[in-house]
Structure formats: structure tokens, C-alpha cells
Amino acid sequence: MIRLDNISKQNGRQILFIEASAALNKGEKVGLVGPNGAGKTTLFRMITGEEAPDEGQVAVDRGVTIGYFSQDVGEMAGRSAVAEVMDGAGPVSAVAAELKELETALGDPERADEMERLVERYGEVQARFEELGGYALEARAREVLAGLGFGQEMMDGDVGALSGGWKMRVALARILLMAPDAMLLDEPSNHLDLESLIWLEQFLKGYEGVLLMTSHDREFMNRIVGKVVEIDGGALTTYAGDYAFYEQQRALNENQQQAQFERQQAMLAKEIRFIERFKARASHAAQVQSRVKKLEKIDRVEPPRRRQSVLFEFPPAPRSGEDVVGLRKVRKAYGDRVIYEGLDFQVRRKERWCVMGVNGAGKSTLLKLVAGATAPDDGTVALGGSVKLGYFAQHAMDLLEGEQTVFESLEDAFPQAGQGALRALAGCFGFSGDDVEKRCRVLSGGEKARLVMAKMLFDPPNFLVLDEPTNHLDMATKEMLIAALADYEGTMLFVSHDRHFLAALSNRVLELTPEGVHQYGGGYTEYVARTGQEAPGLRS
């Protein structure tokens, strides 16, 4: 369906592709992987025709429709989420909009004199809407939006009033409803809660076209893709298997290439020693000349391009008392909406609680109450003795000083620390070389998250409260964070939609449901085994 034949592409001085080739066939679900800046978004844009390769060609079979979801959703305002989603399906959305206008006009007493004309036009538009399958399409649009976490009120409200994350979901719903022959999804798992993520997983498994997607969610990728295309060093390499197979195969290939490289280096060193030793002897001239020619003809094996993996080790945190935080008879409401009524909850030293619940259940509110970012309307929230709390919240990324560089931001937070220690800290969180001179205002979401985390973990608290810490993080940084937190000696309370993160780090589960709050001993894996579901919103 889609072929990339010997494509080359350069952006400024950066070479992205050198005579790279790959093919996407009908029914394949393909994961696109590669380090940040390798050219994944450029590849998507070349397939959609928004950019052209410098050399080679991108061939798309005649008549193939392509739907492209990117993180840049553009402006949305002035119509409902349902209308916005249906707009992706073509002319039916314009007919739907006129139908709604006519319904409003028919109910307007001031337009009674136009009634005959309006009724006639309404009949024509309604017939056209039916002909285009509009009623079925609207039902499907609502089904997709519901799957992505929308309630009826949000579906029918002005899309312009939604936050950026919810607009992303609307843009994603447009592509899903469109059901193109080929779907290109750039980070579709961002901004989704666990229930929506699992719904999307099921939807994509049933999709029959060709799917090409990027995702920083290992579990999500693993369950959907059956083929991986890797961008690295200008080349496209295809692996026939899921993400776990790709990781194993890549590591195996790296080890084999390293062994070949070392064998060749040893052979070259031996030959060079012979040449150096005997080049001055006339009796060995023919042998020396023969070996020099042999060396000139050898195809040199390159060492594998190893990805830089960063490691972060927590300095030991001071020990807290056994009781870390206690909530007693807590009530919290926003207007008429009661989030908690009489909540009792206790966290003890070394416990790692993951908080689960559908949208609006009060996950972030609980973390804010514990962190002191919001006060209970009634009841008490009390931290235990010697507790030093660190709180990672999404809004913390907005509080970075825009004009400061990464290094200045760290220096400002830790004026007593030496330059070497701060540079090492920046390096652990992916800021190497000139990256430390970047101003905070130009950082990507992932870079901001890494910087906030670096500031929080340099002088480690003994109680970490983390609200979606893996949002925006790539897989390598996520792995580094999981490895560091696995060895962390303190206590944790966190919310995450990343199942790999949940399974690796939790040893307790707090489940928030409309029927009440449930506590489970054992971590996320035991919770799934006990309840038979990966998220509380999926239980019937």
C-alpha cells in the first residue's frame, strides 16, 4: 500500500535519511521507533505528502485514503465535539450543521412566518443526512468519544472550552471515525487515562487498514504492533515481531556486531604489527606488500551505534517515621460535586500506593490533598514525623522560569551544589552538551518533565507524590526512572496510566469508584489478577 524507496532527507545540517527503504502492507500494524529527533514526524509528513524526500520516492497506491493524527491539533472552537469529530468524515458534517440550525429555527417563534420554507428545507436536508448515513455516523462518533472518556455533556458542549489534552482526544476521534485505509498515529497514547487507553487498544486491534504509529507506552505498543520499523543513523530497519521482539533482536544484533568489530580489530592489529616489524627488511618485502594490499581491501566493520542510556541513582533519603500521611474523615467538593465524603486513608513507610479510578474519580485531588496543594473542606490531612515530601504535578512544568537556561534553573534550585554535580545531574536526565544552555521556554513537554524531575530528585524526599510522572517521557527516560525508583528507599503515592510503570513500582492499590474506596494489598499485577480487569472503569 505504501512504499518508501531509497529516500534521502536532510533538514538543515541534520541528515535524517540516507537511501532508506521500507514497505507498509494492508492489514499490518507497525510501530515506528527511534531516538528523539531521528525523523519520525518527518517520515509521517512525507507519507502524507506534506514534505517531499530530497531523493528517492514515497509511493502510495492509487485511491488509498490516509488519516494522520499529530500532536499539533490546531484551532478548535465554535461547535460541539461531536460535530468536530464528524467533520473528519466529509460533507455529512456540513449537512449535520445545517440540520441543527434548522431545528433551532423551527423552534424560534420570531420566525413563524418562515415556517413553510423552513419545514420544506428541513425535509430536504434530513433526507440528504439519511442518504449520507448521518444518523449512524453520529451514533458512531458518540461511541468513539465515549470510548475516549467523553460524557454526554462534553460531547455536546463547545469544543473550544476543552483543555489541550481533551482537544487531542477530539482530533484522535476524528481519525478513528474516518476509518481511512491507512492510519498514521503520532503518540496517540499521550493524554489518555488507562480506561481510554485500553479502549483504544481494542479499537486498533479491530482496525483492518494499515497502521503506523509511535508511542512511548511499551505495553500499548506491545499489544498492538506485529512489525517494527526503526529509524537510526539515517537507515530504516524492519523487524517482524512486536516491540519486545524488536528489543531482543536489536540487542542481539548489537552484540553480534560488537563481537565482529572486536575480532576484526584484533586481526587488523596483528597485521599492522607484522607490517611495522618487517617493513624495513628486504627479505619480507613481498609479504609486507601483500598484507598492506589485503588491509586496503578489507571492508571495515563499524562498532554498533549504542544508544546513550542514562542512569540515575538516588542519594539516600532521610528516614521518615512509620506513619507517613493520614487522612481522617476528609470531605472535598467542587461546587455541588462531592469528590470525597468521610475518606479515611493511611500511608505507612515504604508503601508504594498507585491510585486508580475513572476520570473525575478524584485521583489528582487526593494527591493535591496529601501534598498540601489543596485543603480539605472538612476532616484532617496530617503528615507524619520527619516526612520530607516531593510532589510532581503537571502544572509544575508551567512554573519553570522561561528565560532561564536548564543549567541556570538547576543552579537556582541548588545554589550550594558544585558545577560538576549539577552537570552530572543534568546528564542523568538527558541534558548533555549544549542542551544545558537551552532556555526553558523552548523545551519540549518531555524536556520540561525531565527538568522538573531532576530538581525534585537531586535532594531526595522520603515521600514521593507523583501525578502522571511518565507523561511526555520517552521509553529510555521512563526505563531510567523506573530503575531509579525501584531502588528508592522511601514511600510513594502515585497516579499513572502506564501499565509497565504501575506493575514495576506499586505494592498497594487504592481504587476510587462511585461505590466507594477500595484498598488492595499487593501491587498492580496482583490487582489485575484479583479483579480480572486492568482498570476500575472496565468492570461491569
Coordinates of C-alpha atoms in Angstrom, one line a residue:
M1 CA 0.0 0.0 0.0
I2 CA 2.8 2.4 1.0
R3 CA 6.4 2.1 -0.1
L4 CA 9.5 4.2 0.8
D5 CA 12.1 3.6 -1.9
N6 CA 15.7 4.8 -1.3
I7 CA 14.6 8.0 0.4
S8 CA 17.1 10.6 1.5
K9 CA 16.2 13.7 3.5
Q10 CA 18.2 16.4 5.2
N11 CA 16.8 19.2 7.5
G12 CA 19.4 22.0 7.6
R13 CA 22.6 20.3 8.6
Q14 CA 20.9 17.3 10.0
I15 CA 20.8 14.2 7.8
L16 CA 17.6 12.2 8.7
F17 CA 17.5 9.5 5.9
I18 CA 20.2 8.1 3.6
E19 CA 18.8 5.8 0.8
A20 CA 16.3 4.3 3.3
S21 CA 13.6 1.9 2.3
A22 CA 10.5 0.2 4.0
A23 CA 7.1 -1.0 3.0
L24 CA 3.7 -0.9 4.7
N25 CA 1.2 -3.6 3.6
K26 CA -2.6 -3.8 4.1
G27 CA -3.6 -5.1 7.5
E28 CA -0.2 -4.6 9.1
K29 CA 0.1 -2.8 12.4
V30 CA 3.6 -1.2 12.5
G31 CA 5.4 0.5 15.4
L32 CA 7.8 3.3 14.3
V33 CA 10.7 3.7 16.8
G34 CA 13.9 5.7 17.0
P35 CA 15.6 8.3 19.3
N36 CA 14.1 11.8 19.6
G37 CA 14.9 13.9 16.6
A38 CA 15.6 10.8 14.4
G39 CA 12.9 11.8 11.9
K40 CA 9.7 10.0 12.9
T41 CA 7.5 13.1 12.4
T42 CA 9.2 13.9 9.1
L43 CA 8.5 10.3 7.9
F44 CA 4.8 10.8 8.7
R45 CA 4.8 14.1 6.8
M46 CA 6.5 12.5 3.8
I47 CA 3.8 9.8 3.6
T48 CA 1.0 12.3 3.8
G49 CA 2.7 14.4 1.1
E50 CA 3.3 17.5 3.4
E51 CA 7.0 17.1 2.8
A52 CA 8.9 15.5 -0.1
P53 CA 12.1 13.5 0.2
D54 CA 15.3 15.1 -1.3
E55 CA 15.9 11.8 -3.2
G56 CA 14.0 8.6 -3.8
Q57 CA 10.2 8.3 -3.7
V58 CA 7.3 7.7 -1.4
A59 CA 4.7 5.6 -3.3
V60 CA 1.1 5.3 -2.1
D61 CA -1.3 3.0 -4.0
R62 CA -4.0 4.8 -6.0
G63 CA -7.1 5.5 -4.1
V64 CA -5.6 4.9 -0.6
T65 CA -7.0 7.3 2.0
I66 CA -4.7 8.4 4.8
G67 CA -5.7 9.7 8.2
Y68 CA -2.9 11.4 10.2
F69 CA -3.1 12.2 13.9
S70 CA -0.3 14.5 15.2
Q71 CA 0.3 16.3 18.5
D72 CA -0.4 19.6 16.7
V73 CA -4.2 19.7 16.7
G74 CA -4.7 23.3 15.6
E75 CA -7.6 25.6 16.5
M76 CA -10.9 24.1 17.5
A77 CA -13.9 26.3 18.6
G78 CA -17.5 27.2 17.8
R79 CA -19.0 23.8 17.5
S80 CA -19.6 20.7 19.6
A81 CA -17.1 17.9 20.0
V82 CA -19.5 15.5 18.1
A83 CA -19.7 18.0 15.1
E84 CA -15.9 18.4 15.2
V85 CA -15.4 14.6 15.0
M86 CA -18.0 14.1 12.3
D87 CA -16.2 16.9 10.3
G88 CA -13.5 14.4 9.6
A89 CA -16.0 12.2 7.7
G90 CA -16.5 14.7 4.9
P91 CA -19.7 16.5 3.6
V92 CA -22.0 14.8 6.1
S93 CA -20.8 17.2 8.9
A94 CA -21.9 20.3 6.9
V95 CA -25.3 18.7 6.4
A96 CA -25.5 17.9 10.1
A97 CA -24.6 21.5 11.0
E98 CA -27.4 22.8 8.7
L99 CA -29.9 20.3 10.2
K100 CA -29.1 21.6 13.7
E101 CA -29.5 25.3 12.6
L102 CA -32.9 24.4 11.0
E103 CA -34.1 22.6 14.2
T104 CA -33.2 25.8 16.2
A105 CA -35.0 28.0 13.6
L106 CA -38.2 25.8 13.7
G107 CA -38.4 26.3 17.4
D108 CA -38.0 30.1 17.2
P109 CA -41.4 31.9 17.5
E110 CA -40.0 35.0 15.8
R111 CA -39.5 33.0 12.6
A112 CA -43.1 31.7 12.4
D113 CA -43.7 33.5 9.1
E114 CA -40.9 31.4 7.5
M115 CA -42.3 28.1 8.8
E116 CA -43.4 26.7 5.5
R117 CA -40.0 27.3 3.8
L118 CA -38.1 26.0 6.9
V119 CA -40.1 22.8 7.1
E120 CA -39.6 22.2 3.4
R121 CA -35.9 22.8 3.7
Y122 CA -35.7 20.6 6.8
G123 CA -37.2 17.7 4.9
E124 CA -34.7 18.1 2.1
V125 CA -31.7 18.3 4.5
Q126 CA -32.9 15.4 6.6
A127 CA -33.3 13.2 3.5
R128 CA -29.7 14.1 2.5
F129 CA -28.4 13.4 6.0
E130 CA -30.1 10.0 6.0
E131 CA -28.7 9.3 2.5
L132 CA -25.2 10.0 3.7
G133 CA -25.7 7.7 6.7
G134 CA -25.6 10.7 9.1
Y135 CA -27.6 9.2 11.9
A136 CA -25.4 6.1 12.0
L137 CA -22.3 8.2 11.8
E138 CA -23.4 10.4 14.7
A139 CA -24.0 7.3 16.8
R140 CA -20.5 6.1 15.9
A141 CA -19.0 9.5 16.7
R142 CA -20.6 9.4 20.1
E143 CA -19.4 5.8 20.6
V144 CA -15.8 6.7 19.8
L145 CA -15.9 9.9 22.0
A146 CA -17.4 7.8 24.9
G147 CA -14.5 5.3 24.4
L148 CA -12.0 8.1 24.7
G149 CA -13.6 9.3 28.0
F150 CA -16.2 11.9 27.0
G151 CA -19.5 12.2 28.8
Q152 CA -22.7 13.4 27.0
E153 CA -22.3 17.0 28.3
M154 CA -18.7 17.2 26.9
M155 CA -19.7 15.7 23.6
D156 CA -22.4 18.4 23.0
G157 CA -20.5 21.4 24.6
D158 CA -18.3 23.8 22.7
V159 CA -15.1 22.1 21.8
G160 CA -13.3 25.4 22.3
A161 CA -13.9 25.2 26.1
L162 CA -11.9 21.9 26.3
S163 CA -8.3 21.7 27.6
G164 CA -5.5 20.9 25.2
G165 CA -5.4 17.2 26.3
W166 CA -9.2 16.8 25.6
K167 CA -8.8 18.6 22.2
M168 CA -6.2 15.9 21.4
R169 CA -8.8 13.3 22.1
V170 CA -11.2 15.0 19.7
A171 CA -8.6 15.1 17.0
L172 CA -7.8 11.4 17.6
A173 CA -11.6 10.6 17.5
R174 CA -11.8 12.3 14.0
I175 CA -9.2 10.0 12.6
L176 CA -10.8 6.8 14.2
L177 CA -14.2 7.7 12.9
M178 CA -12.9 8.5 9.4
A179 CA -11.6 4.8 9.2
P180 CA -9.1 5.6 6.4
D181 CA -7.2 2.8 4.5
A182 CA -4.0 3.9 6.3
M183 CA -3.8 5.4 9.8
L184 CA -0.7 7.3 10.9
L185 CA -0.8 8.0 14.7
D186 CA 1.9 10.0 16.3
E187 CA 1.8 9.4 20.1
P188 CA -1.9 8.5 20.3
S189 CA -1.4 7.2 23.9
N190 CA -0.5 10.7 25.2
H191 CA -3.2 12.5 27.3
L192 CA -5.3 9.3 27.7
D193 CA -6.3 7.8 31.1
L194 CA -6.0 4.0 31.5
E195 CA -9.6 3.2 30.6
S196 CA -9.4 5.2 27.3
L197 CA -6.0 3.7 26.5
I198 CA -7.4 0.1 26.9
W199 CA -10.5 1.1 24.8
L200 CA -8.2 2.5 22.0
E201 CA -6.1 -0.7 22.2
Q202 CA -9.2 -2.8 21.4
F203 CA -10.3 -0.4 18.7
L204 CA -6.9 -0.5 16.9
K205 CA -6.8 -4.3 17.2
G206 CA -10.0 -4.5 15.2
Y207 CA -8.9 -1.9 12.6
E208 CA -8.4 -3.6 9.2
G209 CA -6.3 -1.0 7.4
V210 CA -2.6 -0.4 7.7
L211 CA -1.5 1.3 10.9
L212 CA 1.8 3.1 11.5
M213 CA 2.2 4.6 15.0
T214 CA 4.7 5.9 17.5
S215 CA 4.1 5.5 21.3
H216 CA 6.2 5.9 24.4
D217 CA 3.9 3.3 26.1
R218 CA 5.7 0.0 25.9
E219 CA 2.7 -2.1 26.9
F220 CA 0.4 -0.3 24.5
M221 CA 2.9 -0.8 21.6
N222 CA 3.5 -4.4 22.5
R223 CA -0.2 -5.4 22.4
I224 CA -0.9 -3.8 19.0
V225 CA 2.0 -4.0 16.6
G226 CA 3.3 -7.1 14.8
K227 CA 6.1 -5.3 13.0
V228 CA 8.6 -2.6 14.0
V229 CA 10.3 -0.1 11.7
E230 CA 13.3 1.6 13.4
I231 CA 14.9 4.9 12.3
D232 CA 18.5 5.0 13.3
G233 CA 21.5 6.8 11.8
G234 CA 19.6 7.6 8.6
A235 CA 18.5 4.0 7.9
L236 CA 15.1 2.2 8.2
T237 CA 15.4 -1.3 9.6
T238 CA 12.3 -3.6 9.7
Y239 CA 11.8 -6.2 12.4
A240 CA 9.0 -8.8 12.1
G241 CA 7.6 -9.0 15.6
D242 CA 6.2 -7.0 18.5
Y243 CA 8.1 -4.4 20.4
A244 CA 9.5 -6.9 22.9
F245 CA 10.9 -9.0 20.0
Y246 CA 12.4 -5.8 18.4
E247 CA 14.2 -5.0 21.7
Q248 CA 15.6 -8.5 22.0
Q249 CA 16.6 -8.7 18.3
R250 CA 18.2 -5.2 18.4
A251 CA 20.3 -6.2 21.5
L252 CA 21.3 -9.5 19.8
N253 CA 22.3 -7.7 16.6
E254 CA 24.3 -5.1 18.6
N255 CA 26.2 -7.9 20.5
Q256 CA 27.0 -9.7 17.3
Q257 CA 28.2 -6.6 15.6
Q258 CA 30.3 -5.7 18.6
A259 CA 31.9 -9.2 18.5
Q260 CA 32.6 -8.9 14.8
F261 CA 34.1 -5.5 15.3
E262 CA 36.4 -6.7 18.1
R263 CA 37.5 -9.8 16.1
Q264 CA 38.3 -7.6 13.1
Q265 CA 40.2 -5.1 15.3
A266 CA 42.3 -7.9 16.8
M267 CA 43.1 -9.2 13.2
L268 CA 44.0 -5.7 12.0
A269 CA 46.2 -5.1 15.0
K270 CA 48.1 -8.4 14.3
E271 CA 48.6 -7.5 10.6
I272 CA 49.7 -4.0 11.4
R273 CA 52.2 -5.3 14.0
F274 CA 53.6 -7.7 11.3
I275 CA 53.9 -4.8 8.7
E276 CA 55.6 -2.5 11.3
R277 CA 58.0 -5.2 12.3
F278 CA 59.2 -6.4 8.9
K279 CA 58.7 -3.3 6.6
A280 CA 62.4 -2.4 6.8
R281 CA 63.6 -6.0 5.8
A282 CA 64.1 -6.6 2.1
S283 CA 63.6 -10.4 2.7
H284 CA 60.0 -9.8 3.8
A285 CA 59.1 -7.0 1.3
A286 CA 56.7 -9.2 -0.8
Q287 CA 54.9 -10.4 2.3
V288 CA 54.6 -6.9 3.7
Q289 CA 53.3 -5.5 0.4
S290 CA 50.8 -8.4 0.2
R291 CA 49.5 -7.6 3.7
V292 CA 49.2 -3.9 3.0
K293 CA 47.1 -4.6 -0.1
K294 CA 45.0 -7.1 1.9
L295 CA 44.3 -4.4 4.6
E296 CA 43.3 -1.8 1.9
K297 CA 40.7 -4.2 0.5
I298 CA 39.0 -5.2 3.8
D299 CA 35.5 -3.9 4.4
R300 CA 35.7 -2.3 7.9
V301 CA 33.1 -3.4 10.4
E302 CA 31.7 -0.4 12.3
P303 CA 31.1 -0.7 16.0
P304 CA 27.4 -0.7 16.9
R305 CA 25.8 2.7 17.4
R306 CA 24.8 2.3 21.0
R307 CA 22.1 4.4 22.3
Q308 CA 23.2 6.5 25.2
S309 CA 21.3 5.2 28.2
V310 CA 21.3 7.4 31.3
L311 CA 21.3 6.1 34.8
F312 CA 20.2 7.9 37.9
E313 CA 20.9 6.8 41.4
F314 CA 19.1 8.4 44.3
P315 CA 21.3 9.7 47.1
P316 CA 19.8 8.0 50.2
A317 CA 16.8 9.9 51.6
P318 CA 16.5 10.6 55.3
R319 CA 14.3 8.0 57.1
S320 CA 10.8 9.1 57.9
G321 CA 8.6 7.9 60.8
E322 CA 6.4 4.8 60.3
D323 CA 3.2 6.8 59.7
V324 CA 3.8 8.9 56.5
V325 CA 0.5 10.5 56.0
G326 CA -3.0 10.1 57.5
L327 CA -6.4 11.3 56.1
R328 CA -9.2 11.3 58.6
K329 CA -12.9 11.8 57.7
V330 CA -11.9 14.0 54.7
R331 CA -14.6 15.8 52.7
K332 CA -13.8 17.6 49.4
A333 CA -16.3 19.0 46.9
Y334 CA -16.1 21.4 43.9
G335 CA -19.4 23.2 43.9
D336 CA -22.2 20.7 44.1
R337 CA -19.9 17.8 43.0
V338 CA -18.7 15.9 46.1
I339 CA -15.4 14.1 45.4
Y340 CA -14.8 12.7 48.9
E341 CA -17.1 12.3 51.9
G342 CA -15.6 10.9 55.2
L343 CA -12.4 9.5 53.5
D344 CA -10.0 7.6 55.8
F345 CA -6.7 6.6 54.3
Q346 CA -3.3 5.8 55.8
V347 CA 0.1 5.5 54.1
R348 CA 3.0 3.9 56.0
R349 CA 6.7 3.9 55.4
K350 CA 8.0 2.1 52.3
E351 CA 4.5 1.5 50.9
R352 CA 4.1 2.3 47.2
W353 CA 0.4 3.2 46.5
C354 CA -0.9 3.5 43.0
V355 CA -4.2 5.4 42.8
M356 CA -6.7 4.1 40.3
G357 CA -10.1 5.4 39.2
V358 CA -12.0 6.7 36.2
N359 CA -11.8 10.4 35.1
G360 CA -13.3 12.6 37.7
A361 CA -13.0 10.0 40.5
G362 CA -10.6 12.3 42.4
K363 CA -7.1 10.8 41.7
S364 CA -5.3 14.1 41.3
T365 CA -7.4 15.7 44.1
L366 CA -6.2 13.0 46.5
L367 CA -2.6 13.8 45.6
K368 CA -3.2 17.5 46.0
L369 CA -4.7 17.0 49.4
V370 CA -1.7 14.9 50.5
A371 CA 0.8 17.4 49.1
G372 CA -1.0 20.3 50.7
A373 CA -1.8 21.9 47.3
T374 CA -5.5 22.0 48.2
A375 CA -7.2 21.9 51.6
P376 CA -10.0 19.5 52.7
D377 CA -13.4 21.1 53.2
D378 CA -13.7 19.0 56.4
G379 CA -11.5 16.4 58.2
T380 CA -7.7 16.4 58.5
V381 CA -4.7 15.5 56.4
A382 CA -1.6 15.1 58.6
L383 CA 2.0 14.3 57.6
G384 CA 3.9 12.0 59.9
G385 CA 7.2 12.8 61.7
S386 CA 10.4 13.5 59.7
V387 CA 8.5 13.3 56.4
K388 CA 10.1 15.3 53.6
L389 CA 7.6 15.4 50.7
G390 CA 8.3 15.8 47.0
Y391 CA 5.4 16.5 44.7
F392 CA 5.4 16.1 40.9
A393 CA 2.4 17.7 39.3
Q394 CA 1.7 18.5 35.6
H395 CA 1.3 22.2 36.4
A396 CA 4.9 22.3 37.9
M397 CA 6.1 22.3 34.3
D398 CA 4.4 25.6 33.7
L399 CA 6.2 27.2 36.7
L400 CA 9.7 27.0 35.1
E401 CA 11.2 30.4 34.5
G402 CA 11.1 30.7 30.7
E403 CA 14.2 32.9 30.2
Q404 CA 16.5 30.7 32.4
T405 CA 18.6 28.0 30.8
V406 CA 18.4 24.4 32.0
F407 CA 21.7 24.9 33.9
E408 CA 20.6 28.2 35.5
S409 CA 17.3 26.6 36.6
L410 CA 19.3 23.8 38.4
E411 CA 21.8 26.4 39.8
D412 CA 18.9 28.5 41.1
A413 CA 17.4 25.5 42.9
F414 CA 20.7 24.3 44.4
P415 CA 23.0 27.3 44.9
Q416 CA 25.3 25.2 47.2
A417 CA 25.9 22.4 44.7
G418 CA 29.1 22.4 42.6
Q419 CA 29.0 22.8 38.8
G420 CA 30.2 19.2 38.3
A421 CA 27.4 17.7 40.4
L422 CA 24.8 19.8 38.5
R423 CA 26.1 18.9 35.1
A424 CA 26.1 15.2 36.1
L425 CA 22.5 15.6 37.3
A426 CA 21.5 17.3 34.0
G427 CA 23.3 14.5 32.1
C428 CA 21.3 11.8 34.0
F429 CA 18.1 13.4 32.9
G430 CA 19.1 13.7 29.2
F431 CA 20.6 17.2 29.1
S432 CA 24.1 16.7 27.7
G433 CA 26.5 19.1 26.0
D434 CA 24.8 22.2 24.7
D435 CA 21.4 21.0 25.9
V436 CA 22.0 22.6 29.3
E437 CA 22.1 26.0 27.6
K438 CA 18.6 25.7 26.2
R439 CA 16.1 28.2 27.6
C440 CA 13.2 26.7 29.5
R441 CA 10.6 28.4 27.2
V442 CA 11.9 26.4 24.2
L443 CA 11.9 23.0 25.9
S444 CA 9.5 20.2 24.7
G445 CA 7.0 18.7 27.2
G446 CA 9.3 15.8 27.8
E447 CA 12.3 18.0 28.5
K448 CA 10.3 20.1 30.9
A449 CA 9.1 17.0 32.7
R450 CA 12.7 15.7 33.0
L451 CA 14.0 19.1 34.3
V452 CA 11.2 19.3 37.0
M453 CA 12.0 15.7 38.0
A454 CA 15.8 16.4 38.2
K455 CA 15.1 19.3 40.5
M456 CA 12.8 17.2 42.7
L457 CA 15.2 14.2 43.0
F458 CA 18.6 15.8 43.5
D459 CA 18.0 16.3 47.2
P460 CA 15.6 13.4 47.5
P461 CA 12.5 13.5 49.6
N462 CA 11.5 10.4 51.6
F463 CA 7.9 10.6 50.3
L464 CA 7.2 11.0 46.6
V465 CA 3.8 12.1 45.4
L466 CA 3.7 11.7 41.6
D467 CA 0.8 12.7 39.3
E468 CA 1.4 11.1 35.8
P469 CA 5.2 11.3 36.0
T470 CA 5.7 9.5 32.7
N471 CA 3.6 11.8 30.5
H472 CA 5.9 13.2 27.8
L473 CA 8.8 10.9 28.7
D474 CA 10.3 8.7 26.0
M475 CA 10.9 5.0 26.7
A476 CA 14.6 5.3 27.6
T477 CA 13.9 8.0 30.2
K478 CA 10.9 6.0 31.5
E479 CA 13.2 3.0 31.9
M480 CA 15.8 5.1 33.7
L481 CA 13.1 6.5 36.1
I482 CA 11.6 3.0 36.8
A483 CA 15.1 1.6 37.5
A484 CA 15.9 4.5 39.9
L485 CA 12.5 4.3 41.7
A486 CA 12.8 0.6 42.0
D487 CA 15.8 1.1 44.3
Y488 CA 14.3 4.1 46.0
E489 CA 14.1 3.5 49.8
G490 CA 11.3 6.0 50.5
T491 CA 7.5 5.9 50.3
M492 CA 5.4 6.6 47.1
L493 CA 1.8 7.6 46.2
F494 CA 1.3 8.0 42.5
V495 CA -1.1 8.1 39.6
S496 CA -0.1 6.7 36.2
H497 CA -1.8 5.4 33.1
D498 CA 1.4 3.5 32.1
R499 CA 0.9 -0.2 33.0
H500 CA 4.6 -1.0 32.8
F501 CA 5.3 1.7 35.4
L502 CA 2.3 0.6 37.6
A503 CA 3.4 -3.1 37.6
A504 CA 7.1 -2.3 38.2
L505 CA 6.7 0.0 41.2
S506 CA 3.4 -0.5 43.1
N507 CA 2.9 -2.7 46.2
R508 CA -0.5 -1.3 47.1
V509 CA -3.6 -0.2 45.1
L510 CA -6.1 2.4 46.1
E511 CA -9.2 2.1 43.9
L512 CA -11.6 5.0 43.7
T513 CA -15.1 4.0 42.4
P514 CA -18.6 5.5 42.6
E515 CA -19.5 2.8 45.1
G516 CA -16.6 3.7 47.4
V517 CA -12.9 3.5 48.0
H518 CA -11.2 0.0 48.0
Q519 CA -7.8 -0.9 49.2
Y520 CA -5.7 -3.8 47.8
G521 CA -2.6 -5.3 49.3
G522 CA -0.1 -6.3 46.6
G523 CA 0.7 -4.2 43.6
Y524 CA -0.9 -3.6 40.2
T525 CA -0.2 -7.1 38.8
E526 CA -2.0 -8.7 41.8
Y527 CA -4.9 -6.2 41.5
V528 CA -5.4 -7.2 37.8
A529 CA -5.3 -10.9 38.8
R530 CA -7.8 -10.4 41.6
T531 CA -10.3 -8.2 39.8
G532 CA -9.9 -9.6 36.3
Q533 CA -9.6 -6.1 34.8
E534 CA -6.8 -3.7 34.1
A535 CA -8.7 -0.6 35.3
P536 CA -11.7 0.0 37.5
G537 CA -13.8 1.7 34.8
L538 CA -13.8 -1.6 32.8
R539 CA -15.6 -3.6 35.4
S540 CA -19.2 -4.2 34.7

